[in-house]
């Protein structure tokens, strides 16, 4: 059963602070995607992991952003230092299965507000 | 031209009518196309995938693909108020063929 847990669900922080977002696929997946959604830019892919290795991080905005996937059951997205323009909803997603990795199941998201 | 373009709407239709959502894409080599539905405050949910030219039907939803015209659409028959959401068109793009999403069309079905 596809399922993704993201934590925290809401995060409010001040500019300059470090933020760590977490994603836990319930059934363990070797492929995982991090997206960011804003009103201005829509839904954008930040980074994609396959076999726990980052394959495409061209969407990561800048060096302040980093992501890891130490195992098939856990991934983190870190922003250090955070800025107000990082305010967005961050989703992680996993392939639904069947080899079509673009058929994706999205987690509930983390709403980040940077003051 | 944007990689994936959608009518931003908002689109309003009366209950029971057909809602038509359109999407064009710029990459001629794209072979797969996806429609995601996103309710306000929720995450996107895959509702349709289409890989071949023509129509694909799933319940009240029909996806239509025309690769020559680089156009994909989603028809919702017998629209219900519960269909009110933002519909996102997504197409694999770039060297890694990762999903690129359109800006979405906000649909409101009026009771």
Short mmCIF file of C-alpha atoms in Angstrom, two decimals:
data_model
loop_
_atom_site.label_atom_id
_atom_site.label_comp_id
_atom_site.label_asym_id
_atom_site.label_seq_id
_atom_site.Cartn_x
_atom_site.Cartn_y
_atom_site.Cartn_z
CA UNK A 1 0.00 0.00 0.00
CA UNK A 2 1.49 3.29 -1.11
CA UNK A 3 1.89 5.75 1.73
CA UNK A 4 4.22 8.52 2.72
CA UNK A 5 4.67 10.22 6.06
CA UNK A 6 6.07 13.72 6.10
CA UNK A 7 7.10 15.65 9.17
CA UNK A 8 6.61 18.20 10.39
CA UNK A 9 3.31 19.07 8.69
CA UNK A 10 3.77 22.74 9.48
CA UNK A 11 6.94 24.62 10.30
CA UNK A 12 7.33 28.27 11.15
CA UNK A 13 10.85 29.53 11.59
CA UNK A 14 12.86 32.70 11.44
CA UNK A 15 15.19 33.71 8.67
CA UNK A 16 18.64 32.25 9.13
CA UNK A 17 17.53 29.16 11.00
CA UNK A 18 18.17 25.63 9.80
CA UNK A 19 15.13 23.67 8.68
CA UNK A 20 14.97 19.90 8.23
CA UNK A 21 12.04 18.28 6.48
CA UNK A 22 11.53 14.53 6.71
CA UNK A 23 9.94 11.96 4.45
CA UNK A 24 9.24 8.34 5.32
CA UNK A 25 7.77 6.00 2.71
CA UNK A 26 5.69 3.46 4.61
CA UNK A 27 6.68 0.49 2.47
CA UNK A 28 10.25 1.46 1.69
CA UNK A 29 11.10 2.70 -1.78
CA UNK A 30 14.42 3.10 -3.52
CA UNK A 31 13.07 6.00 -5.61
CA UNK A 32 11.89 9.23 -4.07
CA UNK A 33 11.17 12.76 -5.26
CA UNK A 34 11.14 16.10 -3.44
CA UNK A 35 8.94 18.88 -4.84
CA UNK A 36 8.24 22.46 -3.83
CA UNK A 37 4.96 24.27 -4.53
CA UNK A 38 4.37 28.02 -4.45
CA UNK A 39 1.71 30.22 -5.95
CA UNK A 40 4.28 31.99 -8.10
CA UNK A 41 6.24 29.03 -9.44
CA UNK A 42 3.77 26.17 -9.14
CA UNK A 43 4.96 22.62 -8.45
CA UNK A 44 8.66 22.13 -9.10
CA UNK A 45 10.89 19.09 -8.80
CA UNK A 46 13.83 19.74 -6.48
CA UNK A 47 15.65 16.41 -6.45
CA UNK A 48 15.14 12.79 -7.42
CA UNK A 49 16.70 9.73 -5.79
CA UNK A 50 16.96 6.27 -7.31
CA UNK A 51 18.46 3.38 -5.36
CA UNK A 52 18.98 5.94 -2.60
CA UNK A 53 21.40 7.91 -4.82
CA UNK A 54 20.63 11.46 -6.02
CA UNK A 55 20.12 11.21 -9.79
CA UNK A 56 18.91 14.69 -10.68
CA UNK A 57 19.34 17.64 -8.32
CA UNK A 58 19.14 20.32 -11.00
CA UNK A 59 16.02 21.69 -9.36
CA UNK A 60 17.70 22.42 -6.04
CA UNK A 61 17.63 26.21 -5.89
CA UNK A 62 21.06 26.81 -4.39
CA UNK A 63 23.68 25.52 -2.02
CA UNK A 64 21.51 26.31 0.97
CA UNK A 65 19.44 23.26 0.04
CA UNK A 66 20.67 19.71 0.56
CA UNK A 67 18.94 16.33 0.55
CA UNK A 68 19.85 12.84 1.67
CA UNK A 69 18.32 9.39 1.41
CA UNK A 70 20.33 7.17 3.74
CA UNK A 71 18.02 4.19 3.20
CA UNK A 72 14.82 3.16 1.42
CA UNK A 73 12.69 4.22 4.35
CA UNK A 74 13.85 7.75 5.03
CA UNK A 75 14.87 10.99 3.33
CA UNK A 76 15.59 14.51 4.53
CA UNK A 77 15.60 17.90 2.86
CA UNK A 78 17.59 20.53 4.72
CA UNK A 79 17.66 24.29 4.24
CA UNK A 80 20.48 26.15 5.93
CA UNK A 81 20.18 29.09 6.34
CA UNK A 82 16.51 29.54 5.55
CA UNK A 83 15.15 32.67 3.86
CA UNK A 84 11.62 34.06 3.54
CA UNK A 85 11.55 33.13 -0.16
CA UNK A 86 11.84 29.47 0.87
CA UNK A 87 8.29 29.64 2.21
CA UNK A 88 6.34 27.00 0.32
CA UNK A 89 4.75 23.59 0.62
CA UNK A 90 7.30 20.82 0.26
CA UNK A 91 6.10 17.42 -0.94
CA UNK A 92 7.88 14.15 -1.19
CA UNK A 93 6.59 11.54 -3.62
CA UNK A 94 7.24 7.91 -4.45
CA UNK A 95 6.50 5.87 -7.58
CA UNK A 96 3.19 4.04 -7.42
CA UNK A 97 4.81 0.97 -8.89
CA UNK A 98 4.71 -1.01 -12.09
CA UNK A 99 7.87 0.55 -13.47
CA UNK A 100 6.27 3.86 -14.39
CA UNK A 101 8.07 6.11 -11.98
CA UNK A 102 6.23 9.17 -13.20
CA UNK A 103 3.00 7.74 -11.77
CA UNK A 104 3.67 9.11 -8.32
CA UNK A 105 2.04 9.12 -4.90
CA UNK A 106 2.52 12.37 -3.03
CA UNK A 107 2.86 12.70 0.70
CA UNK A 108 0.72 15.21 2.62
CA UNK A 109 3.39 17.90 2.44
CA UNK A 110 5.13 20.22 4.87
CA UNK A 111 4.00 23.84 4.87
CA UNK A 112 7.08 25.94 5.63
CA UNK A 113 6.88 29.58 6.62
CA UNK A 114 10.10 31.52 7.05
CA UNK A 115 9.61 34.86 8.76
CA UNK B 1 7.05 28.87 -24.69
CA UNK B 2 6.64 27.15 -21.34
CA UNK B 3 7.33 23.43 -21.27
CA UNK B 4 3.79 22.63 -20.13
CA UNK B 5 0.97 25.14 -20.50
CA UNK B 6 -2.54 25.00 -19.16
CA UNK B 7 -5.47 27.37 -19.18
CA UNK B 8 -5.16 28.86 -15.72
CA UNK B 9 -8.88 29.35 -15.39
CA UNK B 10 -10.71 29.49 -13.16
CA UNK B 11 -13.18 27.29 -14.99
CA UNK B 12 -16.74 27.03 -13.73
CA UNK B 13 -19.28 24.51 -14.96
CA UNK B 14 -22.73 23.57 -13.69
CA UNK B 15 -23.27 20.23 -12.03
CA UNK B 16 -23.88 17.52 -14.61
CA UNK B 17 -22.04 19.31 -17.41
CA UNK B 18 -18.83 18.27 -19.15
CA UNK B 19 -15.67 20.00 -17.93
CA UNK B 20 -12.87 20.25 -20.49
CA UNK B 21 -9.31 20.88 -19.34
CA UNK B 22 -6.53 21.49 -21.83
CA UNK B 23 -2.76 21.17 -21.82
CA UNK B 24 -0.06 21.76 -24.42
CA UNK B 25 3.58 20.77 -24.16
CA UNK B 26 6.72 21.79 -25.98
CA UNK B 27 8.81 18.58 -26.02
CA UNK B 28 8.02 16.55 -29.16
CA UNK B 29 9.69 13.41 -27.82
CA UNK B 30 7.43 13.13 -24.77
CA UNK B 31 5.72 9.75 -24.69
CA UNK B 32 3.75 9.79 -21.45
CA UNK B 33 1.30 12.26 -19.97
CA UNK B 34 -0.37 12.58 -16.63
CA UNK B 35 -3.24 14.37 -14.97
CA UNK B 36 -3.10 15.05 -11.25
CA UNK B 37 -5.94 16.46 -9.16
CA UNK B 38 -5.22 18.67 -6.17
CA UNK B 39 -7.86 19.69 -3.67
CA UNK B 40 -7.24 22.91 -1.78
CA UNK B 41 -4.73 22.35 0.99
CA UNK B 42 -4.04 18.78 -0.08
CA UNK B 43 -1.38 16.99 -2.08
CA UNK B 44 -1.60 16.16 -5.80
CA UNK B 45 -3.26 12.84 -6.64
CA UNK B 46 -2.75 10.94 -9.91
CA UNK B 47 -6.06 10.44 -11.71
CA UNK B 48 -5.07 9.59 -15.30
CA UNK B 49 -2.06 8.45 -17.31
CA UNK B 50 -2.04 8.27 -21.10
CA UNK B 51 0.70 6.95 -23.34
CA UNK B 52 -0.91 6.51 -26.79
CA UNK B 53 -2.68 8.82 -29.19
CA UNK B 54 -6.44 8.81 -28.86
CA UNK B 55 -8.78 8.55 -25.95
CA UNK B 56 -8.48 6.73 -22.64
CA UNK B 57 -11.56 6.45 -20.47
CA UNK B 58 -11.76 5.75 -16.75
CA UNK B 59 -15.19 6.19 -15.27
CA UNK B 60 -16.31 9.78 -15.76
CA UNK B 61 -12.82 10.83 -16.85
CA UNK B 62 -11.50 10.73 -20.41
CA UNK B 63 -7.97 11.73 -21.37
CA UNK B 64 -7.32 12.64 -24.98
CA UNK B 65 -3.86 12.75 -26.51
CA UNK B 66 -2.73 14.18 -29.84
CA UNK B 67 1.05 13.92 -30.08
CA UNK B 68 1.19 15.59 -33.51
CA UNK B 69 -0.43 18.69 -32.04
CA UNK B 70 1.37 18.27 -28.70
CA UNK B 71 -1.93 18.48 -26.91
CA UNK B 72 -3.51 16.51 -24.11
CA UNK B 73 -6.88 17.11 -22.55
CA UNK B 74 -9.02 15.83 -19.72
CA UNK B 75 -12.78 15.61 -19.96
CA UNK B 76 -14.92 15.14 -16.88
CA UNK B 77 -18.43 13.97 -17.70
CA UNK B 78 -21.40 14.50 -15.37
CA UNK B 79 -19.33 16.92 -13.29
CA UNK B 80 -19.97 16.86 -9.57
CA UNK B 81 -19.24 19.49 -6.91
CA UNK B 82 -16.71 17.03 -5.51
CA UNK B 83 -14.73 17.45 -8.74
CA UNK B 84 -13.97 21.04 -7.76
CA UNK B 85 -10.19 21.14 -7.51
CA UNK B 86 -7.07 22.22 -9.38
CA UNK B 87 -6.07 19.89 -12.19
CA UNK B 88 -2.38 19.62 -13.02
CA UNK B 89 -1.04 18.37 -16.32
CA UNK B 90 2.42 16.75 -16.07
CA UNK B 91 4.87 15.72 -18.79
CA UNK B 92 8.34 14.19 -18.48
CA UNK B 93 10.92 16.67 -19.65
CA UNK B 94 14.66 17.14 -19.88
CA UNK B 95 17.51 14.70 -20.08
CA UNK B 96 16.38 12.85 -16.95
CA UNK B 97 12.72 12.80 -18.11
CA UNK B 98 11.44 14.08 -14.82
CA UNK B 99 7.91 15.39 -14.44
CA UNK B 100 7.29 19.01 -15.33
CA UNK B 101 3.94 20.29 -14.14
CA UNK B 102 1.72 22.89 -15.69
CA UNK B 103 0.45 25.73 -13.55
CA UNK B 104 -2.89 23.99 -13.12
CA UNK B 105 -6.49 24.78 -13.98
CA UNK B 106 -8.83 25.53 -11.11
CA UNK B 107 -12.22 23.92 -11.70
CA UNK B 108 -15.38 24.81 -9.82
CA UNK B 109 -18.50 22.71 -10.31
CA UNK B 110 -21.56 24.69 -9.30
CA UNK B 111 -24.43 22.80 -7.64
#
